[in-house]
mmCIF file of C-alpha atoms (C1' of nucleotides) in Angstrom:
data_model
loop_
_atom_site.group_PDB
_atom_site.id
_atom_site.type_symbol
_atom_site.label_atom_id
_atom_site.label_comp_id
_atom_site.label_asym_id
_atom_site.label_seq_id
_atom_site.Cartn_x
_atom_site.Cartn_y
_atom_site.Cartn_z
ATOM 1 C CA MET A 214 -158.738 -144.890 -154.908
ATOM 2 C CA PHE A 215 -158.891 -145.881 -151.239
ATOM 3 C CA ARG A 216 -156.196 -148.108 -149.807
ATOM 4 C CA GLY A 217 -155.220 -149.517 -146.463
ATOM 5 C CA ILE A 218 -156.754 -151.239 -143.512
ATOM 6 C CA PHE A 219 -157.676 -149.663 -140.183
ATOM 7 C CA HIS A 220 -158.986 -150.999 -136.893
ATOM 8 C CA ASN A 221 -161.379 -148.603 -135.219
ATOM 9 C CA SER A 222 -164.312 -148.846 -132.874
ATOM 10 C CA ILE A 223 -167.939 -147.806 -132.701
ATOM 11 C CA ASP A 224 -169.000 -145.894 -129.610
ATOM 12 C CA GLU A 225 -172.332 -146.045 -127.826
ATOM 13 C CA LYS A 226 -173.801 -143.417 -130.070
ATOM 14 C CA GLY A 227 -173.032 -145.405 -133.171
ATOM 15 C CA ARG A 228 -170.141 -143.213 -134.273
ATOM 16 C CA VAL A 229 -167.015 -144.414 -136.084
ATOM 17 C CA SER A 230 -163.949 -142.468 -137.033
ATOM 18 C CA ILE A 231 -163.186 -142.522 -140.721
ATOM 19 C CA PRO A 232 -159.400 -142.801 -141.100
ATOM 20 C CA ALA A 233 -157.804 -139.429 -141.651
ATOM 21 C CA ARG A 234 -156.252 -140.525 -144.919
ATOM 22 C CA PHE A 235 -159.641 -141.325 -146.375
ATOM 23 C CA ARG A 236 -161.071 -138.077 -145.080
ATOM 24 C CA ASP A 237 -158.376 -136.134 -146.871
ATOM 25 C CA GLN A 238 -158.978 -137.980 -150.110
ATOM 26 C CA ILE A 239 -162.679 -137.317 -149.892
ATOM 27 C CA GLN A 240 -162.206 -133.631 -149.229
ATOM 28 C CA ASN A 241 -159.660 -133.211 -152.002
ATOM 29 C CA ASN A 242 -161.045 -135.400 -154.762
ATOM 30 C CA HIS A 243 -164.652 -136.132 -154.020
ATOM 31 C CA SER A 244 -167.965 -134.723 -152.951
ATOM 32 C CA THR A 245 -170.048 -135.107 -149.849
ATOM 33 C CA PRO A 246 -172.347 -136.214 -148.330
ATOM 34 C CA LEU A 247 -171.179 -139.774 -148.142
ATOM 35 C CA VAL A 248 -173.440 -142.652 -148.967
ATOM 36 C CA LEU A 249 -173.482 -145.656 -146.678
ATOM 37 C CA THR A 250 -175.092 -148.810 -147.953
ATOM 38 C CA LEU A 251 -175.311 -152.471 -147.137
ATOM 39 C CA GLY A 252 -172.885 -154.131 -149.488
ATOM 40 C CA PHE A 253 -172.081 -157.679 -150.398
ATOM 41 C CA ASP A 254 -170.998 -160.293 -147.866
ATOM 42 C CA GLN A 255 -172.486 -158.482 -144.877
ATOM 43 C CA CYS A 256 -170.322 -155.437 -144.757
ATOM 44 C CA LEU A 257 -171.091 -151.786 -145.350
ATOM 45 C CA PHE A 258 -169.933 -149.835 -148.390
ATOM 46 C CA LEU A 259 -169.149 -146.170 -147.997
ATOM 47 C CA TYR A 260 -169.016 -144.041 -151.151
ATOM 48 C CA PRO A 261 -168.403 -140.386 -151.865
ATOM 49 C CA SER A 262 -171.589 -139.063 -153.410
ATOM 50 C CA ASP A 263 -170.073 -138.502 -156.861
ATOM 51 C CA THR A 264 -169.082 -142.150 -157.062
ATOM 52 C CA TRP A 265 -172.403 -143.282 -155.748
ATOM 53 C CA GLN A 266 -174.184 -141.262 -158.361
ATOM 54 C CA LYS A 267 -172.581 -143.321 -161.110
ATOM 55 C CA ILE A 268 -173.806 -146.473 -159.439
ATOM 56 C CA GLU A 269 -177.299 -145.083 -159.268
ATOM 57 C CA GLU A 270 -177.179 -144.247 -162.937
ATOM 58 C CA LYS A 271 -176.248 -147.804 -163.759
ATOM 59 C CA LEU A 272 -178.934 -149.102 -161.463
ATOM 60 C CA SER A 273 -181.578 -147.005 -163.122
ATOM 61 C CA SER A 274 -180.447 -148.021 -166.580
ATOM 62 C CA MET A 275 -181.114 -151.664 -165.800
ATOM 63 C CA ASP A 276 -184.189 -153.307 -167.220
ATOM 64 C CA SER A 277 -186.959 -152.663 -164.714
ATOM 65 C CA LEU A 278 -189.313 -154.987 -166.544
ATOM 66 C CA ASN A 279 -187.232 -157.803 -165.158
ATOM 67 C CA ALA A 280 -188.491 -158.824 -161.720
ATOM 68 C CA GLU A 281 -185.019 -159.792 -160.546
ATOM 69 C CA VAL A 282 -183.673 -156.418 -161.528
ATOM 70 C CA ARG A 283 -186.416 -154.700 -159.557
ATOM 71 C CA GLN A 284 -185.642 -156.788 -156.532
ATOM 72 C CA PHE A 285 -181.960 -156.032 -156.855
ATOM 73 C CA GLN A 286 -182.638 -152.310 -157.076
ATOM 74 C CA ARG A 287 -184.949 -152.357 -154.089
ATOM 75 C CA THR A 288 -182.670 -154.439 -151.942
ATOM 76 C CA ILE A 289 -179.823 -152.021 -152.452
ATOM 77 C CA MET A 290 -181.780 -148.848 -151.947
ATOM 78 C CA ARG A 291 -183.605 -150.244 -148.935
ATOM 79 C CA ALA A 292 -180.469 -150.071 -146.864
ATOM 80 C CA THR A 293 -178.895 -146.848 -148.047
ATOM 81 C CA ASP A 294 -178.194 -143.797 -145.932
ATOM 82 C CA GLU A 295 -176.595 -140.429 -146.394
ATOM 83 C CA VAL A 296 -174.047 -139.618 -143.730
ATOM 84 C CA ASP A 297 -171.883 -136.611 -142.929
ATOM 85 C CA LEU A 298 -168.586 -136.335 -141.160
ATOM 86 C CA ASP A 299 -168.743 -134.560 -137.833
ATOM 87 C CA GLN A 300 -165.937 -132.247 -136.820
ATOM 88 C CA GLN A 301 -163.946 -135.145 -135.394
ATOM 89 C CA GLY A 302 -164.150 -136.936 -138.721
ATOM 90 C CA ARG A 303 -166.742 -139.483 -137.674
ATOM 91 C CA ILE A 304 -169.950 -140.757 -139.224
ATOM 92 C CA VAL A 305 -172.998 -142.096 -137.437
ATOM 93 C CA ILE A 306 -174.167 -145.533 -138.495
ATOM 94 C CA SER A 307 -177.880 -146.048 -138.010
ATOM 95 C CA PRO A 308 -179.073 -148.913 -135.804
ATOM 96 C CA VAL A 309 -180.612 -150.588 -138.850
ATOM 97 C CA LEU A 310 -177.368 -150.708 -140.806
ATOM 98 C CA ARG A 311 -175.427 -151.699 -137.726
ATOM 99 C CA LYS A 312 -177.731 -154.638 -137.263
ATOM 100 C CA GLU A 313 -177.760 -155.668 -140.925
ATOM 101 C CA ALA A 314 -173.992 -155.682 -141.051
ATOM 102 C CA GLY A 315 -173.712 -157.344 -137.658
ATOM 103 C CA LEU A 316 -171.423 -154.631 -136.361
ATOM 104 C CA GLY A 317 -170.150 -154.961 -132.809
ATOM 105 C CA LYS A 318 -167.794 -152.582 -131.086
ATOM 106 C CA SER A 319 -164.670 -153.387 -133.076
ATOM 107 C CA VAL A 320 -164.742 -152.725 -136.759
ATOM 108 C CA VAL A 321 -162.313 -152.969 -139.625
ATOM 109 C CA ILE A 322 -162.262 -150.229 -142.212
ATOM 110 C CA VAL A 323 -160.734 -151.155 -145.536
ATOM 111 C CA GLY A 324 -159.981 -149.046 -148.566
ATOM 112 C CA LEU A 325 -161.273 -151.047 -151.512
ATOM 113 C CA LEU A 326 -160.702 -149.275 -154.817
ATOM 114 C CA ASN A 327 -163.520 -146.771 -155.292
ATOM 115 C CA ARG A 328 -165.181 -147.457 -151.974
ATOM 116 C CA ILE A 329 -164.538 -147.886 -148.260
ATOM 117 C CA GLU A 330 -165.733 -151.070 -146.617
ATOM 118 C CA ILE A 331 -166.744 -151.285 -142.959
ATOM 119 C CA TRP A 332 -166.732 -154.753 -141.418
ATOM 120 C CA ASP A 333 -167.401 -156.192 -138.023
ATOM 121 C CA LYS A 334 -163.960 -157.282 -136.884
ATOM 122 C CA GLN A 335 -164.863 -160.909 -136.301
ATOM 123 C CA LYS A 336 -166.775 -161.216 -139.535
ATOM 124 C CA TYR A 337 -163.868 -159.717 -141.399
ATOM 125 C CA GLU A 338 -161.435 -162.173 -139.965
ATOM 126 C CA SER A 339 -163.588 -165.180 -140.603
ATOM 127 C CA TYR A 340 -164.199 -164.021 -144.162
ATOM 128 C CA HIS A 341 -160.482 -164.074 -144.739
ATOM 129 C CA THR A 342 -159.513 -167.147 -142.746
ATOM 130 C CA GLN A 343 -162.353 -169.545 -143.432
ATOM 131 C CA SER A 344 -162.066 -169.127 -147.127
ATOM 132 C CA SER A 345 -158.374 -168.532 -146.944
ATOM 133 C CA GLN A 346 -156.950 -169.162 -150.342
ATOM 134 C CA SER A 347 -153.668 -168.009 -151.636
ATOM 135 C CA LEU A 348 -153.652 -165.119 -154.000
ATOM 136 C CA GLU A 349 -152.036 -167.370 -156.578
ATOM 137 C CA LEU A 350 -154.910 -169.863 -156.351
ATOM 138 C CA LEU A 351 -157.572 -167.181 -156.554
ATOM 139 C CA GLY A 352 -155.892 -165.711 -159.552
ATOM 140 C CA GLN A 353 -155.697 -169.094 -161.187
ATOM 141 C CA LYS A 354 -159.400 -169.696 -160.647
ATOM 142 C CA LEU A 355 -160.304 -166.428 -162.253
ATOM 143 C CA SER A 356 -157.955 -167.134 -165.094
ATOM 144 C CA ASP A 357 -159.602 -170.528 -165.654
ATOM 145 C CA LYS A 358 -162.945 -168.786 -165.934
ATOM 146 C CA GLY A 359 -161.611 -166.500 -168.589
ATOM 147 C CA ILE A 360 -161.487 -163.473 -166.346
ATOM 148 C CA GLN A 361 -158.578 -161.386 -167.329
ATOM 149 C CA ASP A 362 -155.428 -161.713 -165.300
ATOM 150 C CA ILE A 363 -153.371 -158.989 -163.796
ATOM 151 C CA ALA A 364 -149.772 -158.137 -164.432
ATOM 152 C CA PHE A 365 -147.929 -157.333 -161.255
ATOM 153 C CA MET B 65 -136.652 -149.337 -163.351
ATOM 154 C CA PHE B 66 -135.301 -150.368 -159.972
ATOM 155 C CA ARG B 67 -132.089 -152.360 -159.746
ATOM 156 C CA GLY B 68 -129.788 -153.636 -157.044
ATOM 157 C CA ILE B 69 -129.920 -155.368 -153.708
ATOM 158 C CA PHE B 70 -129.606 -153.857 -150.234
ATOM 159 C CA HIS B 71 -129.466 -155.228 -146.713
ATOM 160 C CA ASN B 72 -131.259 -153.080 -144.154
ATOM 161 C CA SER B 73 -133.062 -153.576 -140.884
ATOM 162 C CA ILE B 74 -136.449 -152.882 -139.352
ATOM 163 C CA ASP B 75 -136.503 -151.047 -136.035
ATOM 164 C CA GLU B 76 -138.948 -151.501 -133.173
ATOM 165 C CA LYS B 77 -141.400 -149.083 -134.679
ATOM 166 C CA GLY B 78 -141.546 -151.009 -137.930
ATOM 167 C CA ARG B 79 -139.478 -148.535 -139.898
ATOM 168 C CA VAL B 80 -137.148 -149.456 -142.758
ATOM 169 C CA SER B 81 -134.854 -147.260 -144.755
ATOM 170 C CA ILE B 82 -135.518 -147.294 -148.452
ATOM 171 C CA PRO B 83 -132.153 -147.246 -150.241
ATOM 172 C CA ALA B 84 -131.180 -143.755 -151.280
ATOM 173 C CA ARG B 85 -130.905 -144.720 -154.914
ATOM 174 C CA PHE B 86 -134.524 -145.840 -155.004
ATOM 175 C CA ARG B 87 -135.624 -142.744 -153.181
ATOM 176 C CA ASP B 88 -134.017 -140.572 -155.808
ATOM 177 C CA GLN B 89 -135.655 -142.502 -158.605
ATOM 178 C CA ILE B 90 -139.042 -142.201 -156.985
ATOM 179 C CA GLN B 91 -138.713 -138.494 -156.413
ATOM 180 C CA ASN B 92 -137.504 -137.813 -159.931
ATOM 181 C CA ASN B 93 -139.642 -140.134 -162.021
ATOM 182 C CA HIS B 94 -142.624 -141.201 -160.002
ATOM 183 C CA SER B 95 -145.437 -140.136 -157.754
ATOM 184 C CA THR B 96 -146.070 -140.636 -154.088
ATOM 185 C CA PRO B 97 -147.454 -141.933 -151.817
ATOM 186 C CA LEU B 98 -145.921 -145.347 -152.231
ATOM 187 C CA VAL B 99 -148.059 -148.440 -152.184
ATOM 188 C CA LEU B 100 -146.914 -151.407 -150.161
ATOM 189 C CA THR B 101 -148.599 -154.732 -150.809
ATOM 190 C CA LEU B 102 -148.156 -158.404 -150.083
ATOM 191 C CA GLY B 103 -146.811 -159.941 -153.237
ATOM 192 C CA PHE B 104 -146.084 -163.455 -154.326
ATOM 193 C CA ASP B 105 -143.750 -165.838 -152.479
ATOM 194 C CA GLN B 106 -144.204 -164.076 -149.141
ATOM 195 C CA CYS B 107 -142.432 -160.845 -149.812
ATOM 196 C CA LEU B 108 -143.691 -157.287 -150.002
ATOM 197 C CA PHE B 109 -143.947 -155.287 -153.198
ATOM 198 C CA LEU B 110 -143.419 -151.556 -153.050
ATOM 199 C CA TYR B 111 -144.724 -149.510 -155.959
ATOM 200 C CA PRO B 112 -144.790 -145.835 -156.763
ATOM 201 C CA SER B 113 -148.463 -144.887 -156.861
ATOM 202 C CA ASP B 114 -148.519 -144.242 -160.584
ATOM 203 C CA THR B 115 -147.403 -147.790 -161.276
ATOM 204 C CA TRP B 116 -149.773 -149.295 -158.767
ATOM 205 C CA GLN B 117 -152.658 -147.388 -160.235
ATOM 206 C CA LYS B 118 -152.501 -149.441 -163.395
ATOM 207 C CA ILE B 119 -152.984 -152.581 -161.354
ATOM 208 C CA GLU B 120 -155.905 -151.037 -159.535
ATOM 209 C CA GLU B 121 -157.553 -150.081 -162.773
ATOM 210 C CA LYS B 122 -157.531 -153.700 -163.845
ATOM 211 C CA LEU B 123 -158.859 -154.764 -160.484
ATOM 212 C CA SER B 124 -161.659 -152.237 -160.790
ATOM 213 C CA SER B 125 -162.641 -153.405 -164.233
ATOM 214 C CA MET B 126 -163.394 -156.896 -162.990
ATOM 215 C CA ASP B 127 -166.980 -157.971 -162.371
ATOM 216 C CA SER B 128 -167.771 -157.251 -158.724
ATOM 217 C CA LEU B 129 -171.032 -159.179 -158.847
ATOM 218 C CA ASN B 130 -168.914 -162.325 -158.932
ATOM 219 C CA ALA B 131 -168.084 -163.508 -155.405
ATOM 220 C CA GLU B 132 -164.689 -164.884 -156.369
ATOM 221 C CA VAL B 133 -163.744 -161.615 -157.968
ATOM 222 C CA ARG B 134 -164.657 -159.805 -154.775
ATOM 223 C CA GLN B 135 -162.577 -162.194 -152.766
ATOM 224 C CA PHE B 136 -159.648 -161.670 -155.087
ATOM 225 C CA GLN B 137 -159.980 -157.899 -154.871
ATOM 226 C CA ARG B 138 -160.295 -158.005 -151.110
ATOM 227 C CA THR B 139 -157.394 -160.370 -150.639
ATOM 228 C CA ILE B 140 -155.180 -157.960 -152.495
ATOM 229 C CA MET B 141 -156.477 -154.799 -150.876
ATOM 230 C CA ARG B 142 -156.496 -156.349 -147.418
ATOM 231 C CA ALA B 143 -152.745 -156.467 -147.561
ATOM 232 C CA THR B 144 -152.216 -153.122 -149.268
ATOM 233 C CA ASP B 145 -151.135 -149.956 -147.573
ATOM 234 C CA GLU B 146 -150.180 -146.444 -148.507
ATOM 235 C CA VAL B 147 -146.860 -145.400 -147.063
ATOM 236 C CA ASP B 148 -144.887 -142.187 -147.087
ATOM 237 C CA LEU B 149 -141.200 -141.608 -146.731
ATOM 238 C CA ASP B 150 -140.241 -139.797 -143.543
ATOM 239 C CA GLN B 151 -137.491 -137.232 -143.616
ATOM 240 C CA GLN B 152 -134.888 -139.919 -143.069
ATOM 241 C CA GLY B 153 -136.139 -141.781 -146.123
ATOM 242 C CA ARG B 154 -137.919 -144.535 -144.227
ATOM 243 C CA ILE B 155 -141.340 -146.125 -144.494
ATOM 244 C CA VAL B 156 -143.352 -147.743 -141.739
ATOM 245 C CA ILE B 157 -144.510 -151.290 -142.352
ATOM 246 C CA SER B 158 -147.709 -152.124 -140.504
ATOM 247 C CA PRO B 159 -147.761 -155.065 -138.102
ATOM 248 C CA VAL B 160 -150.161 -156.892 -140.399
ATOM 249 C CA LEU B 161 -147.875 -156.714 -143.400
ATOM 250 C CA ARG B 162 -144.823 -157.529 -141.297
ATOM 251 C CA LYS B 163 -146.541 -160.641 -140.098
ATOM 252 C CA GLU B 164 -147.856 -161.703 -143.488
ATOM 253 C CA ALA B 165 -144.433 -161.384 -145.025
ATOM 254 C CA GLY B 166 -142.748 -162.995 -142.031
ATOM 255 C CA LEU B 167 -140.390 -160.075 -141.609
ATOM 256 C CA GLY B 168 -137.851 -160.233 -138.810
ATOM 257 C CA LYS B 169 -135.266 -157.613 -138.027
ATOM 258 C CA SER B 170 -133.041 -158.136 -141.065
ATOM 259 C CA VAL B 171 -134.528 -157.537 -144.456
ATOM 260 C CA VAL B 172 -133.347 -157.584 -148.036
ATOM 261 C CA ILE B 173 -134.520 -154.873 -150.369
ATOM 262 C CA VAL B 174 -134.344 -155.688 -154.039
ATOM 263 C CA GLY B 175 -134.977 -153.543 -157.068
ATOM 264 C CA LEU B 176 -137.109 -155.628 -159.407
ATOM 265 C CA LEU B 177 -138.014 -153.834 -162.613
ATOM 266 C CA ASN B 178 -141.063 -151.687 -161.932
ATOM 267 C CA ARG B 179 -141.203 -152.494 -158.234
ATOM 268 C CA ILE B 180 -139.131 -152.814 -155.083
ATOM 269 C CA GLU B 181 -139.289 -156.067 -153.168
ATOM 270 C CA ILE B 182 -138.825 -156.355 -149.407
ATOM 271 C CA TRP B 183 -137.892 -159.794 -148.093
ATOM 272 C CA ASP B 184 -137.115 -161.258 -144.725
ATOM 273 C CA LYS B 185 -133.411 -161.997 -144.941
ATOM 274 C CA GLN B 186 -133.689 -165.681 -144.151
ATOM 275 C CA LYS B 187 -136.618 -166.224 -146.472
ATOM 276 C CA TYR B 188 -134.760 -164.502 -149.237
ATOM 277 C CA GLU B 189 -131.729 -166.687 -148.841
ATOM 278 C CA SER B 190 -133.631 -169.930 -148.648
ATOM 279 C CA TYR B 191 -135.678 -168.934 -151.682
ATOM 280 C CA HIS B 192 -132.508 -168.612 -153.683
ATOM 281 C CA THR B 193 -130.622 -171.601 -152.321
ATOM 282 C CA GLN B 194 -133.392 -174.173 -152.086
ATOM 283 C CA SER B 195 -134.621 -173.550 -155.555
ATOM 284 C CA SER B 196 -131.177 -172.872 -156.812
ATOM 285 C CA GLN B 197 -131.169 -173.470 -160.503
ATOM 286 C CA SER B 198 -128.879 -172.076 -163.066
ATOM 287 C CA LEU B 199 -130.150 -169.216 -165.152
ATOM 288 C CA GLU B 200 -129.653 -171.385 -168.215
ATOM 289 C CA LEU B 201 -131.919 -174.081 -166.832
ATOM 290 C CA LEU B 202 -134.627 -171.623 -165.817
ATOM 291 C CA GLY B 203 -134.554 -170.092 -169.249
ATOM 292 C CA GLN B 204 -134.870 -173.505 -170.846
ATOM 293 C CA LYS B 205 -137.925 -174.306 -168.751
ATOM 294 C CA LEU B 206 -139.702 -171.150 -169.828
ATOM 295 C CA SER B 207 -138.807 -171.755 -173.417
ATOM 296 C CA ASP B 208 -140.194 -175.307 -173.218
ATOM 297 C CA LYS B 209 -143.498 -173.946 -172.023
ATOM 298 C CA GLY B 210 -143.713 -171.614 -174.950
ATOM 299 C CA ILE B 211 -143.109 -168.513 -172.895
ATOM 300 C CA GLN B 212 -141.296 -166.083 -175.072
ATOM 301 C CA ASP B 213 -137.582 -165.841 -174.641
ATOM 302 C CA ILE B 214 -135.555 -162.788 -174.063
ATOM 303 C CA ALA B 215 -132.915 -161.332 -176.260
ATOM 304 C CA PHE B 216 -129.863 -160.621 -174.186
ATOM 305 C "C1'" DG C 51 -107.874 -141.866 -143.616
ATOM 306 C "C1'" DA C 52 -110.623 -137.779 -143.642
ATOM 307 C "C1'" DA C 53 -114.983 -136.265 -145.492
ATOM 308 C "C1'" DT C 54 -119.385 -137.223 -147.008
ATOM 309 C "C1'" DA C 55 -123.380 -139.836 -147.373
ATOM 310 C "C1'" DA C 56 -126.461 -143.482 -145.774
ATOM 311 C "C1'" DG C 57 -128.695 -145.944 -142.239
ATOM 312 C "C1'" DT C 58 -130.318 -146.468 -137.238
ATOM 313 C "C1'" DG C 59 -132.311 -145.189 -132.774
ATOM 314 C "C1'" DG C 60 -134.911 -142.599 -129.555
ATOM 315 C "C1'" DA C 61 -137.208 -138.355 -127.374
ATOM 316 C "C1'" DG C 62 -140.537 -134.879 -127.952
ATOM 317 C "C1'" DA C 63 -144.266 -132.758 -130.641
ATOM 318 C "C1'" DA C 64 -148.222 -133.271 -133.344
ATOM 319 C "C1'" DA C 65 -152.098 -135.677 -135.057
ATOM 320 C "C1'" DA C 66 -155.605 -139.180 -134.907
ATOM 321 C "C1'" DG C 67 -158.950 -141.667 -132.435
ATOM 322 C "C1'" DT C 68 -162.180 -142.065 -128.400
ATOM 323 C "C1'" DG C 69 -165.493 -140.781 -124.856
ATOM 324 C "C1'" DG C 70 -168.783 -137.917 -122.737
ATOM 325 C "C1'" DG C 71 -171.286 -133.453 -121.282
ATOM 326 C "C1'" DG C 72 -174.483 -130.205 -122.705
ATOM 327 C "C1'" DA C 73 -176.945 -127.102 -126.062
ATOM 328 C "C1'" DA C 74 -180.066 -127.119 -129.882
ATOM 329 C "C1'" DT C 75 -183.512 -129.504 -132.339
ATOM 330 C "C1'" DA C 76 -187.054 -132.601 -132.938
ATOM 331 C "C1'" DT C 77 -190.802 -135.703 -131.237
ATOM 332 C "C1'" DC C 78 -194.309 -137.074 -128.250
ATOM 333 C "C1'" DT C 79 -197.980 -136.603 -124.810
ATOM 334 C "C1'" DC C 80 -201.623 -134.532 -122.630
ATOM 335 C "C1'" DG D 279 -199.958 -125.503 -127.888
ATOM 336 C "C1'" DA D 280 -196.967 -126.178 -123.703
ATOM 337 C "C1'" DG D 281 -194.230 -129.099 -121.325
ATOM 338 C "C1'" DA D 282 -191.721 -133.350 -121.091
ATOM 339 C "C1'" DT D 283 -188.895 -136.603 -123.328
ATOM 340 C "C1'" DA D 284 -185.849 -138.078 -126.610
ATOM 341 C "C1'" DT D 285 -182.461 -137.361 -130.304
ATOM 342 C "C1'" DT D 286 -178.929 -135.129 -132.742
ATOM 343 C "C1'" DC D 287 -174.973 -132.595 -133.040
ATOM 344 C "C1'" DC D 288 -171.310 -129.667 -131.349
ATOM 345 C "C1'" DC D 289 -167.658 -129.038 -128.520
ATOM 346 C "C1'" DC D 290 -164.155 -130.060 -125.180
ATOM 347 C "C1'" DA D 291 -160.922 -133.243 -122.962
ATOM 348 C "C1'" DC D 292 -158.264 -137.333 -122.714
ATOM 349 C "C1'" DT D 293 -155.523 -141.260 -124.637
ATOM 350 C "C1'" DT D 294 -153.005 -143.366 -127.950
ATOM 351 C "C1'" DT D 295 -150.552 -143.500 -132.046
ATOM 352 C "C1'" DT D 296 -147.837 -141.395 -135.546
ATOM 353 C "C1'" DC D 297 -144.547 -138.305 -137.257
ATOM 354 C "C1'" DT D 298 -140.776 -135.052 -136.951
ATOM 355 C "C1'" DC D 299 -136.589 -133.845 -135.413
ATOM 356 C "C1'" DC D 300 -132.015 -134.441 -133.639
ATOM 357 C "C1'" DA D 301 -128.061 -137.251 -132.637
ATOM 358 C "C1'" DC D 302 -125.288 -141.147 -133.319
ATOM 359 C "C1'" DT D 303 -123.266 -145.073 -135.895
ATOM 360 C "C1'" DT D 304 -121.920 -147.336 -139.933
ATOM 361 C "C1'" DA D 305 -120.653 -147.421 -144.652
ATOM 362 C "C1'" DT D 306 -118.708 -145.096 -149.049
ATOM 363 C "C1'" DT D 307 -116.077 -142.162 -151.544
ATOM 364 C "C1'" DC D 308 -112.246 -139.509 -152.851
#
DNA sequence: GAATAAGTGGAGAAAAGTGGGGAATATCTC
DNA sequence: GAGATATTCCCCACTTTTCTCCACTTATTC
């Protein structure tokens, strides 16, 4: 699992350093190349390829007769790239993905369970301040909807 | 289980000593790295990684297609860091977490069952004086709500 | 009250992140 | 198909941050 938050920057060539801690985890427990895809809420998801493969299996097991399923599949795969780490531990983000995710120079890289999320710094902050709700409240909402709670 | 209360301080680099007793327990019975996260009531929770992993598994099992679930997951992981003990038995608390927990120079470190809590000293004291209620009264309240009682 | 352990502080070494030049590869044009 | 242009990818160098190490102070223990 990936944990922690890092503030890095994208250079003119579209390169970003992946935090060393994540790099180590990938090398020790996962397989490359990495898969970079446009995720939810206008940020990028970065997966080790073994994890991504499971997602693809689920995607392909969905009912393709359903038009909404097909659209979902296509929308995901449309914006998916394979990326490798260079010898400084960086990946290159294609202009297309940079644009789709609205990435400027400053980015936030967050470990989020089985994936790494890459956010434009401003977008990240507004995501968390605009809809700033206490953890307690969020938990309560989920609980009200019957989504299982978590024991801390 | 972690027990006891300690008064330590944070230095300019954001380092805090973890009480030696806790360090021993972690080394003998648990796995590193440690996971530091913003908990309830504006204090930090410190978990050995094996304990934290159970929480992450629950987080992972939630439905990520639901926007509120994502927000919940991100709100937790946003304020979650991996930390290691240095050779003096200290951890570094990131500026973000220090700010979120309102940590000044003096902190209180409390063993609380399966986790270690880190409080700003003032916040800790006002938490316990403002809402000062006898243990008997607190127990009664829980009992009234049908929350199971405890056999002492 | 001495001896030991625990906690605190700071300097130097190491690692991580950043930027840019240039070689190799690919693409395009004529 | 050759040359020109563009792109990618190494590699090196610099800056900043992090970590390690050593020394000192405070607290416990016997």
